[in-house]
Short mmCIF file of C-alpha atoms in Angstrom, two decimals:
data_model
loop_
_atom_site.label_atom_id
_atom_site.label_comp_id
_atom_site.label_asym_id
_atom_site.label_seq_id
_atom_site.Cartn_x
_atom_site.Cartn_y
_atom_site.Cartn_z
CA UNK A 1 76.06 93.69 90.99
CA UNK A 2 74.40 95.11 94.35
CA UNK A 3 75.22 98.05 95.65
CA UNK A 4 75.94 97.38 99.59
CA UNK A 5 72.87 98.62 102.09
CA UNK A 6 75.22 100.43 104.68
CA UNK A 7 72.13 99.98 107.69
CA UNK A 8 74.62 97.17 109.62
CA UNK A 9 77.36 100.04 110.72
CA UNK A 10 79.18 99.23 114.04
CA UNK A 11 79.15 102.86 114.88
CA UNK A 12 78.02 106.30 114.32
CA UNK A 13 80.50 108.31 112.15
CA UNK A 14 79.86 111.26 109.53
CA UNK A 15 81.67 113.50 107.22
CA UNK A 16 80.43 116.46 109.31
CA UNK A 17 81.94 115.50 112.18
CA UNK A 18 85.22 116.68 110.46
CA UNK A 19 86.02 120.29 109.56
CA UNK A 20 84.60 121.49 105.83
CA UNK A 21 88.09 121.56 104.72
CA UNK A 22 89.09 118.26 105.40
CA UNK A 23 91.12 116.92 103.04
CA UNK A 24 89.84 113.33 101.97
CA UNK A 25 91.89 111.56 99.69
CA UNK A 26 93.46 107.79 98.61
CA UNK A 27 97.09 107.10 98.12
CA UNK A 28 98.45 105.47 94.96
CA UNK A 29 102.43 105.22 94.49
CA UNK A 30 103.94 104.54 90.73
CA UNK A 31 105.66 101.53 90.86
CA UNK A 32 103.10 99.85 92.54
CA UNK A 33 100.06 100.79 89.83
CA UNK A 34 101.49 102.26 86.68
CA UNK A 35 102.95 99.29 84.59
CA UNK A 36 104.33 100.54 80.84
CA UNK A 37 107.56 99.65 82.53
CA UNK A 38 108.97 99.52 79.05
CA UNK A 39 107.27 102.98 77.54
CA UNK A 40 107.80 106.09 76.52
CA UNK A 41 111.58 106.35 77.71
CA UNK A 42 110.97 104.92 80.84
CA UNK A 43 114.31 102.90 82.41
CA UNK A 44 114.44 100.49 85.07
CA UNK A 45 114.05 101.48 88.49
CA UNK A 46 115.60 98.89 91.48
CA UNK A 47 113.02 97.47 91.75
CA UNK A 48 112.31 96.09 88.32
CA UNK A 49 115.84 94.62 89.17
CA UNK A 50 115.07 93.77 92.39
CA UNK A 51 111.56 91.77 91.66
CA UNK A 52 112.69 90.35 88.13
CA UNK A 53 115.52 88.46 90.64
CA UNK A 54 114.63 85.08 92.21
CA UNK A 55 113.53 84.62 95.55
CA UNK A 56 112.75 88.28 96.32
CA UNK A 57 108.84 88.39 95.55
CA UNK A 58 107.04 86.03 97.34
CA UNK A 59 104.69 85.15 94.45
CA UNK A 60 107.67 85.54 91.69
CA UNK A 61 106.08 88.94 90.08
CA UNK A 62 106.94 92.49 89.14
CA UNK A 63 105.54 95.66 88.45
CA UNK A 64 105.97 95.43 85.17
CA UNK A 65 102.31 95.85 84.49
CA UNK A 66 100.44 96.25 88.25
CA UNK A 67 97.34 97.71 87.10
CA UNK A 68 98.53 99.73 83.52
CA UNK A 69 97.61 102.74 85.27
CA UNK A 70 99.80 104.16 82.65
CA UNK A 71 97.11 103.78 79.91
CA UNK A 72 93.99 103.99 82.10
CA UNK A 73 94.56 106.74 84.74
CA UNK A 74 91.68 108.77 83.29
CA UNK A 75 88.92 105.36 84.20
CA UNK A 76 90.85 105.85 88.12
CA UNK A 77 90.52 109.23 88.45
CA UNK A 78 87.17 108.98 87.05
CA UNK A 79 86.50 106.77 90.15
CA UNK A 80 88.07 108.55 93.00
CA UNK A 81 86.13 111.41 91.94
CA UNK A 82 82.87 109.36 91.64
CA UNK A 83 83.72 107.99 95.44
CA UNK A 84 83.64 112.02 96.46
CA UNK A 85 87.17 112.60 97.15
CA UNK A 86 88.83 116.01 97.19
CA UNK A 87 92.46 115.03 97.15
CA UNK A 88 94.30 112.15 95.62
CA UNK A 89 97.97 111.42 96.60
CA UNK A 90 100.13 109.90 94.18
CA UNK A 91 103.85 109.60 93.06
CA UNK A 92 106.16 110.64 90.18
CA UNK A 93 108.83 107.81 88.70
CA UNK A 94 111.86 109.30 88.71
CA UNK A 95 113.09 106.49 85.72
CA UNK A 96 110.46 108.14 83.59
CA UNK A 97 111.93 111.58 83.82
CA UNK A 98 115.61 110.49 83.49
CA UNK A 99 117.42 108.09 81.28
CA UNK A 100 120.96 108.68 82.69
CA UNK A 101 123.08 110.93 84.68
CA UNK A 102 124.00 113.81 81.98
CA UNK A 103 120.59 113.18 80.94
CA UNK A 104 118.11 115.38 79.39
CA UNK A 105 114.51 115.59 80.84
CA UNK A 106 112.27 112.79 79.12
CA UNK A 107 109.37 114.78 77.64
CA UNK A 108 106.98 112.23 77.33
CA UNK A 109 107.55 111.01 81.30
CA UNK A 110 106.88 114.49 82.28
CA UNK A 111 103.89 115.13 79.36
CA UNK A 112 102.31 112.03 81.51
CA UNK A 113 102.19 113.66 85.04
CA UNK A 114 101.42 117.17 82.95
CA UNK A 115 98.18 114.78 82.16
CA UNK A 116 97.84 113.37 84.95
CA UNK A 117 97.73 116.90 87.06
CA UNK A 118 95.21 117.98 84.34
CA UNK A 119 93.03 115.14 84.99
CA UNK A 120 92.79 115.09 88.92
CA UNK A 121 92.20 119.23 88.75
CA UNK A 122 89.09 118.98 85.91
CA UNK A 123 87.65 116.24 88.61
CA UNK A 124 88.27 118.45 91.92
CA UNK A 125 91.18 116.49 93.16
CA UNK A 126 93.47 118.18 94.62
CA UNK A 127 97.17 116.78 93.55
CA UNK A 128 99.37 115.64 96.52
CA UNK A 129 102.47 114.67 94.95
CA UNK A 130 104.59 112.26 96.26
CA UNK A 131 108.51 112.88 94.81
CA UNK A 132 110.16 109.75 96.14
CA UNK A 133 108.53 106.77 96.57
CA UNK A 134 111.27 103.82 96.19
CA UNK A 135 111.89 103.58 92.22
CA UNK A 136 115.59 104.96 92.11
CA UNK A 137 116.64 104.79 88.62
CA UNK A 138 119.11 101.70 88.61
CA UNK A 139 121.46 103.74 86.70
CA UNK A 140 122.11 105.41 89.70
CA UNK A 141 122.15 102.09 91.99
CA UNK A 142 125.01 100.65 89.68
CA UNK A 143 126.92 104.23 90.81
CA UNK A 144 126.22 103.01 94.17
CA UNK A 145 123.07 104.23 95.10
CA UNK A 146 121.95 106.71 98.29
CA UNK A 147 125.00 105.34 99.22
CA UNK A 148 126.82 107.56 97.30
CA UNK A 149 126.18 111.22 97.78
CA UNK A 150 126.28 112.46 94.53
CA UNK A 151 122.58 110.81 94.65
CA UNK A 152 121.80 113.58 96.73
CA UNK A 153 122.40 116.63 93.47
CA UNK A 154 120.83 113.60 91.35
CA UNK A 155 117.86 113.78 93.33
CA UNK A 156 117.74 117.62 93.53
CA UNK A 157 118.00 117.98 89.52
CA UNK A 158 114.90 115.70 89.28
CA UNK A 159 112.93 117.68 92.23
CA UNK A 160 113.89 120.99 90.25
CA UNK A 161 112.50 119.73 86.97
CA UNK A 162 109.31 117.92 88.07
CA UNK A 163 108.45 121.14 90.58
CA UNK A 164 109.15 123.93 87.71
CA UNK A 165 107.06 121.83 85.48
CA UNK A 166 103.94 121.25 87.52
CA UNK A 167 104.18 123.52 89.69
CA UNK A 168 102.29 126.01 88.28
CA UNK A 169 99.46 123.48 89.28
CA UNK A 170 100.58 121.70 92.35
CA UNK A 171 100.66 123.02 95.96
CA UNK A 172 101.30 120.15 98.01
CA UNK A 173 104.64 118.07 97.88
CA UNK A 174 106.32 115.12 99.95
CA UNK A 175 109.33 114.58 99.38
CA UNK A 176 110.13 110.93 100.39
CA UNK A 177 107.78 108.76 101.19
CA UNK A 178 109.10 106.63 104.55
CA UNK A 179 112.90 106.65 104.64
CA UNK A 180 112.59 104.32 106.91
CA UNK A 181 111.99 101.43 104.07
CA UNK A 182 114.12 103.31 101.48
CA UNK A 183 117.15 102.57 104.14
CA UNK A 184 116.12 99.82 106.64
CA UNK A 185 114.22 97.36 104.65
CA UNK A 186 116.53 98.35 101.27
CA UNK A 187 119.70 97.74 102.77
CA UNK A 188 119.42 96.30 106.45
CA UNK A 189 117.47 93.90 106.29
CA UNK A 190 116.90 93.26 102.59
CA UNK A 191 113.51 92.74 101.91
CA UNK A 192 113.04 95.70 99.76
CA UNK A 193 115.18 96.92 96.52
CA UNK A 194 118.25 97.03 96.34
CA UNK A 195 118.27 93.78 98.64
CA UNK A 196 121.38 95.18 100.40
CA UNK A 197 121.87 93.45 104.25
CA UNK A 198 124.28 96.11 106.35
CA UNK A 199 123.39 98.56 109.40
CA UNK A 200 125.94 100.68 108.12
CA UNK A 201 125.02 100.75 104.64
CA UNK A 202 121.72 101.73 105.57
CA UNK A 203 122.57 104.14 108.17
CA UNK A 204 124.49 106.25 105.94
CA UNK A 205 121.80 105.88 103.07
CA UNK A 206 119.27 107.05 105.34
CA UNK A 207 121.17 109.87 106.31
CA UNK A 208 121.66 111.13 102.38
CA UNK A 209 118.21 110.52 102.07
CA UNK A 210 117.13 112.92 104.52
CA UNK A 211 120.11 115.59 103.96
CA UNK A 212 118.17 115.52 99.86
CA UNK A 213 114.61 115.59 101.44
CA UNK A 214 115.92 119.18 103.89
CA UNK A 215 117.62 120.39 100.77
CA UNK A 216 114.38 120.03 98.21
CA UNK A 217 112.50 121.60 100.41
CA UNK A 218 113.71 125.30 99.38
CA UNK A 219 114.35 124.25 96.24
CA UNK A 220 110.51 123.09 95.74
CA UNK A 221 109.46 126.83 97.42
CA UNK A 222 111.87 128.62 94.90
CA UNK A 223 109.69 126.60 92.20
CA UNK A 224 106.24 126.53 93.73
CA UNK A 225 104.35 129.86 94.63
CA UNK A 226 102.69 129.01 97.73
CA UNK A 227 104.21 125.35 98.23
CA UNK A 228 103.26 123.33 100.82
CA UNK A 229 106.11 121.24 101.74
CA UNK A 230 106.72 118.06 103.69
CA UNK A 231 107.38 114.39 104.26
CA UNK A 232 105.74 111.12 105.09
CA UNK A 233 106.92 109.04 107.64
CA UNK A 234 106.11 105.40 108.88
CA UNK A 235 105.62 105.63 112.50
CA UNK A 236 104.66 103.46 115.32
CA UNK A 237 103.83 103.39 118.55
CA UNK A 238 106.14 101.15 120.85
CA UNK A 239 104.63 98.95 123.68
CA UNK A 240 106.70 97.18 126.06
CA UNK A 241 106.48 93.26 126.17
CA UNK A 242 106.04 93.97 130.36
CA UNK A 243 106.27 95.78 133.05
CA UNK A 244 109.73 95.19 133.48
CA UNK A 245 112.81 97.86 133.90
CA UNK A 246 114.41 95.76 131.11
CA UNK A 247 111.88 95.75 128.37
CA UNK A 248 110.36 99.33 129.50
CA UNK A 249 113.79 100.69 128.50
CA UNK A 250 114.12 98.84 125.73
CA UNK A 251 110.76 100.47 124.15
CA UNK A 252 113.72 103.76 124.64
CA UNK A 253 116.55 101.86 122.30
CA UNK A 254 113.28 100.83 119.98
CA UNK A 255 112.35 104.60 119.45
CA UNK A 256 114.86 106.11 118.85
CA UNK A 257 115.82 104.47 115.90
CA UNK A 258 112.19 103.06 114.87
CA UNK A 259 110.37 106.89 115.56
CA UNK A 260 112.62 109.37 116.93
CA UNK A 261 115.89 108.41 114.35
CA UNK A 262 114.08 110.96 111.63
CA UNK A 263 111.85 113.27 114.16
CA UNK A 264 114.59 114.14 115.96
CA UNK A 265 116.35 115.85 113.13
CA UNK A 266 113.99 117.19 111.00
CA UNK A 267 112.78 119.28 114.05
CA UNK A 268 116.58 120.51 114.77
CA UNK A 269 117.50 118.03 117.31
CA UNK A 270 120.05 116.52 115.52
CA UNK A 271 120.09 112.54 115.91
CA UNK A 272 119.23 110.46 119.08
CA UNK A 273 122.18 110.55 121.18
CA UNK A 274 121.39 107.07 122.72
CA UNK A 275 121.51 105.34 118.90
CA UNK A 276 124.65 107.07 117.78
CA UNK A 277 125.94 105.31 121.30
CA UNK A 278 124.40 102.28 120.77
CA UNK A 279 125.63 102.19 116.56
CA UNK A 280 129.46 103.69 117.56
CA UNK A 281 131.82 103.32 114.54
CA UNK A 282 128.36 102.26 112.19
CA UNK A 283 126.75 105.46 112.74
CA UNK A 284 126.29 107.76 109.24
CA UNK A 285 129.34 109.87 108.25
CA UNK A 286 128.31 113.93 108.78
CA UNK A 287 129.06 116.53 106.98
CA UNK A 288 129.08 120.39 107.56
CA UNK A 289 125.61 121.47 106.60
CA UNK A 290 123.87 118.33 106.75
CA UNK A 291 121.98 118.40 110.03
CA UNK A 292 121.04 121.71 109.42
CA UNK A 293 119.79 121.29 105.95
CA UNK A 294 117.82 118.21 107.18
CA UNK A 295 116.07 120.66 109.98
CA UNK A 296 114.61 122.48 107.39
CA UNK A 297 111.02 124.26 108.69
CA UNK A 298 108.09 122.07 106.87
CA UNK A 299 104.65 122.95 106.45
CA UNK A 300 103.40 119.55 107.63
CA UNK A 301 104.03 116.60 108.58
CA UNK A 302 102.44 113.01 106.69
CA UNK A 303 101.92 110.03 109.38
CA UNK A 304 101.62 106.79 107.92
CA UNK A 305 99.64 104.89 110.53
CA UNK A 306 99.08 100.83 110.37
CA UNK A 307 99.97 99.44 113.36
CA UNK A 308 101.92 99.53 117.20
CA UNK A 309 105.23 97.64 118.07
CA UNK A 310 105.55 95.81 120.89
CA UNK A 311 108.95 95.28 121.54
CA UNK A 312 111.43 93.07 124.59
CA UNK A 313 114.70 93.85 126.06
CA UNK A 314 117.38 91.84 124.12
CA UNK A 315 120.67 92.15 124.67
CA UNK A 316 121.78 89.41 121.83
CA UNK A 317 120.21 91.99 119.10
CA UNK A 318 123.09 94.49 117.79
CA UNK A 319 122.09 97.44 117.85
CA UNK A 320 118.91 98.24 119.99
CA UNK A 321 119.27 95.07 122.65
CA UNK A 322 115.37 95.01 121.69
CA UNK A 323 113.42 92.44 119.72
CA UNK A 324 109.50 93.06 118.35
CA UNK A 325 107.11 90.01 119.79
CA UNK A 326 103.35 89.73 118.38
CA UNK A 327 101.52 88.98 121.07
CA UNK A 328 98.78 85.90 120.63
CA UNK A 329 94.98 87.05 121.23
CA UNK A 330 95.06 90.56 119.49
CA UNK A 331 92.97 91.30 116.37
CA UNK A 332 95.21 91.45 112.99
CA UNK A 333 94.27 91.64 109.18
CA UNK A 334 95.84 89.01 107.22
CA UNK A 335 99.12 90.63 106.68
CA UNK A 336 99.48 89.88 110.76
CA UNK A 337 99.62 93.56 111.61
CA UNK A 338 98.02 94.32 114.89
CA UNK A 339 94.52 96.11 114.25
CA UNK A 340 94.78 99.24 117.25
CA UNK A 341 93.07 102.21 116.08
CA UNK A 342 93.46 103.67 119.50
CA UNK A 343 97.13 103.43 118.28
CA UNK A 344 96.53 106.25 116.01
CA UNK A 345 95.36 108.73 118.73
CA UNK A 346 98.32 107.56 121.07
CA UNK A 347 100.65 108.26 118.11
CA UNK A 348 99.36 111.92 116.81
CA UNK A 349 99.28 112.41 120.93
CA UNK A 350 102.45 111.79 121.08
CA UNK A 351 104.03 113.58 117.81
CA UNK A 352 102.51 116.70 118.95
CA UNK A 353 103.26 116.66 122.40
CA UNK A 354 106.94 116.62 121.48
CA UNK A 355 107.09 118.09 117.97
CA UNK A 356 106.53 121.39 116.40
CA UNK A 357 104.80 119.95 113.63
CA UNK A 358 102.20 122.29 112.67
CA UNK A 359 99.34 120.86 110.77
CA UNK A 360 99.62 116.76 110.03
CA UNK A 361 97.71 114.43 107.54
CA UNK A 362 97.25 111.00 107.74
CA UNK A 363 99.18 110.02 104.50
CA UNK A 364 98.49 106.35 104.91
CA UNK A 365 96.27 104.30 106.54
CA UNK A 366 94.63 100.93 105.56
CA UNK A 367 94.54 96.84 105.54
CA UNK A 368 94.88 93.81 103.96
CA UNK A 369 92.29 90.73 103.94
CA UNK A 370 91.88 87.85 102.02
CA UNK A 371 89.03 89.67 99.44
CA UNK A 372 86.61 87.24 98.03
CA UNK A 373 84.64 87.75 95.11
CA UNK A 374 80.80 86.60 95.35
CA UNK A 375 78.68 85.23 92.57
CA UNK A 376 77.10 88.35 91.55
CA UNK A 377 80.70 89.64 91.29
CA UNK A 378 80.88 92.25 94.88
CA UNK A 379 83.55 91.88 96.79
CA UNK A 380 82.09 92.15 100.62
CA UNK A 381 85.05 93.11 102.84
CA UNK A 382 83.33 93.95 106.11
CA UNK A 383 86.43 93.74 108.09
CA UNK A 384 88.21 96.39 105.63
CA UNK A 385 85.07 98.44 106.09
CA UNK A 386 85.32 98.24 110.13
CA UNK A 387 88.76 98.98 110.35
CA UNK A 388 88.47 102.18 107.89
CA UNK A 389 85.30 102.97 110.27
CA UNK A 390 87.59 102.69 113.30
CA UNK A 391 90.40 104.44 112.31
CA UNK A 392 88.26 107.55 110.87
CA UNK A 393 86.55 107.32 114.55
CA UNK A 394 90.08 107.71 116.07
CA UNK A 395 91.08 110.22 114.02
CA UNK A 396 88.03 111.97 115.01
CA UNK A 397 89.23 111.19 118.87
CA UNK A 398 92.40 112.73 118.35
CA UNK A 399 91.21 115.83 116.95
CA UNK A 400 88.35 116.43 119.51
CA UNK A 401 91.34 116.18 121.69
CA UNK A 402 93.35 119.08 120.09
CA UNK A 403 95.06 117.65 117.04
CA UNK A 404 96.10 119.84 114.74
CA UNK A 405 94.71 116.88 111.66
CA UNK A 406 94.02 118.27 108.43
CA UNK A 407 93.47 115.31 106.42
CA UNK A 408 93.52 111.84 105.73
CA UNK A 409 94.47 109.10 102.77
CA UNK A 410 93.09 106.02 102.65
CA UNK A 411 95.82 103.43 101.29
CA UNK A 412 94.91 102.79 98.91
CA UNK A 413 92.81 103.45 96.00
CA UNK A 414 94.06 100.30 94.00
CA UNK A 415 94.74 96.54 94.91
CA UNK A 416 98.28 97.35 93.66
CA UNK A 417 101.82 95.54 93.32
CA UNK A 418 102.59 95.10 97.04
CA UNK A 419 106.59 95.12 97.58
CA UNK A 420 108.00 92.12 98.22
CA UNK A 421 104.75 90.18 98.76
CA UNK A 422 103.79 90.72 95.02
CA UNK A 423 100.27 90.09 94.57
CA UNK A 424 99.55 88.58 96.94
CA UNK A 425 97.90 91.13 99.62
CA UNK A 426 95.59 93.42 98.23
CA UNK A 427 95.00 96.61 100.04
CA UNK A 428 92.47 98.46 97.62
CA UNK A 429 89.38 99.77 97.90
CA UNK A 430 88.67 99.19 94.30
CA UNK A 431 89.29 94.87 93.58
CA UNK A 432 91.51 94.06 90.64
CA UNK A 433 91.50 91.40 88.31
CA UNK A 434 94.88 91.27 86.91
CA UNK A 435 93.86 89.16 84.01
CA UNK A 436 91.14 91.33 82.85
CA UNK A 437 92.37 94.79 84.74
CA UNK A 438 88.56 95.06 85.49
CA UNK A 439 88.22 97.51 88.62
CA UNK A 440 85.25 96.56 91.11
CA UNK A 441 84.63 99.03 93.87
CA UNK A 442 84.40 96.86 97.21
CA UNK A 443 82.35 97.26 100.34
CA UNK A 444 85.27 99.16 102.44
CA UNK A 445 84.78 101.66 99.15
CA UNK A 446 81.07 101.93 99.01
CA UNK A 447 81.21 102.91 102.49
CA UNK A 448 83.84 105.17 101.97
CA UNK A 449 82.19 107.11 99.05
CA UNK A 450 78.82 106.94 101.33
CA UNK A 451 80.29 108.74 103.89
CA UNK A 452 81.92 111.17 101.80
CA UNK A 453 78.75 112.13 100.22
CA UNK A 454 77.51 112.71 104.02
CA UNK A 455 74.98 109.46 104.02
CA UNK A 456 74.16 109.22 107.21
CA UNK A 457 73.88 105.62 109.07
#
């Protein structure tokens, strides 16, 4: 197999150009890579329900085995160190760690991540662990889910035993990983586990979600000397359609539930006035503490960046009056999302113009094409490359510009088990072959681990 010549660059870009400290990393997430859905006590998580049901992955698969992670972390980590990261972001399954409600702690779940940890440190990764990425237990679904709040002290016994038992060797914790899909896509508009279709269903689950992400975060400190604590949110920048009145304050309504619906109260702002208007009698039921709790101070913030929204005033759409157009002509990857790296300086520009974040790290970041595999078995994704090249370049914009950017994940390490479209998108740097679980290194990560090692082009 060739290794790729990297003389054909589109544009000048270097590891020095970012501080010595830089964290560089690739993010992984369990249900997507780990498989062994069956092992070592593990239960079912919603969405081994939700993708063994018909009609809800587009290619009729499940996680069941993604890329058996499970038995060949050590070969991955072994790569991500060979591609000269320092960090590696991944996520724990909470089904692996508990069996039931009165459960006891499943030793061989947490002996895993013990190994795991163990594995990333003797390679010079730094762990970034991810508490909550989307695999509830379905034991807890079938007691009604983030729905009910008793999910909440659920949550919180699982954050206190994962934290007291690795956190003698991890530092750096996120809590959820986008509440906005946990809630919106889960139970608004269904395309995500548990399939649920009601605003205030997923209004109210959002809201438990974030009252459990501001109540870990003590919890994890009390656990963790020296924690660094925060959360990862999927945020966008909003465009208006035109230059009209109507759809310029509609890109407002859009906001404030796409952006401003978790900013707002997780820097003390409580929730956007306008939405609570706009949602009346479906907006979440409060209680004493909550907003508060939710507020609580982080040490950083994660951005997941992929794309802008461009969105038009309509007043037939309950409950923004706004509905997101694609506009024809704009460069996309084959998922249809709108390739803007610029996007990603407007958006940092904009989250710490009106937030106190403190430090923030690009959690997510990458793109889907349709990968081909040549004769000599390389898998030449130029336009993965350029658009990792881009975005690194406007990450570099945004800090020459005064943002306070610490680090950034590549998404992701792994073609992986994609949500709802299966396997059918493949976001990896490394190439899997699912029949074989062979892992091939593509052209986006060549380029990646060239730059890392400061090549210069």
């Amino acid at each position: 197999m060739k290794t790729p010549i990297f003389k054909d660059l589109p544009m000048t870009l270097r590891r020095a150009d970012f501080s010595d400290d830089f964290v560089w990393g690739v993010s992984t997430s369990s249900y997507q890579i780990e498989g062994a859905a069956t092992l070592d006590g593990r239960v079912p998580s919603i969405w081994d329900t939700f993708s063994a049901t018909a009609g809800k992955v587009r290619d009729g698969s499940t996680g069941a085995v993604a890329c058996d992670h499970y038995h060949r972390w050590e070969q991955d980590l072994d790569l991500a160190q060979s591609m000269g990261l320092n960090a590696y972001r991944f996520s724990i399954a909470w089904p692996r760690i508990f069996n039931g409600v009165d459960a006891e702690p499943n030793a061989k779940g947490l002996e895993f991540y013990s190994k795991l940890v163990d594995g990333m440190l003797a390679r010079g990764l730094q762990p970034w662990c991810t508490l909550y990425h989307w695999d509830l237990p379905q034991y807890l679904q079938d007691q009604g889910g983030w729905e009910n709040r008793a999910t909440i002290s659920a949550y919180l016994h699982y954050v206190d035993v994962v934290t007291r038992h690795l956190g003698d060797r991890v530092r750096h914790w996120i809590t959820h990983n986008e509440p906005w899909c946990t809630a919106m896509h889960g139970n608004w508009d269904g395309m995500h586990a548990p399939g649920k279709r009601s605003l205030p269903l997923a209004l109210q689950v959002c809201h438990h979600v974030m009252v459990s992400h501001g109540r870990a975060v003590a919890l994890i400190r009390a656990n963790v000397a020296d924690a660094q604590v925060g959360i990862a949110l999927s945020l966008h920048p909003i465009h208006a359609a035109s230059a009209s009145a109507e759809d310029q304050a509609a890109v407002q309504r859009h906001d404030g539930l796409r952006n401003r619906w978790f900013l707002d109260p997780l820097y003390g702002r409580g929730y956007p006035a306008q939405v609570l208007e706009l949602v009346g009698e479906d907006a979440p039921r409060i209680e004493a503490g909550d907003m508060e709790a939710i507020a609580a101070p982080l040490d950083f913030l994660g951005v997941n960046y992929y794309f802008p929204e461009v969105v038009r005033d309509a007043p037939e759409h309950y409950p923004l009056r706004s509905a997101i157009i694609h506009p024809e002509g704009r460069e996309r990857t084959a998922f249809g999302w709108e390739v803007a790296p610029q996007g990603m300086v407007e958006l940092l520009a904009r989250i710490a113009r009106d937030y106190p974040t403190g430090p923030l790290y690009i959690t997510e970041n990458g793109s889907t094409y349709e990968d081909q595999v040549s004769a000599d078995g390389s898998i030449d994704d130029v336009q993965r490359r350029d658009y990792l090249i881009r975005h690194l370049a406007a990450m570099r914009d945004a800090i020459a510009a005064g943002g306070n950017i610490r680090g950034y994940f590549a998404w992701s390490l792994l073609d992986n088990f994609e949500w709802a479209e299966g396997y059918l998108r493949r976001f990896g740097l490394t190439y899997i072959d699912y029949a074989t679980q062979e892992r091939t290194l593509k052209h986006s990560g060549h380029w990646y681990s060239a730059f890392l090692h400061g090549a210069q082009n």
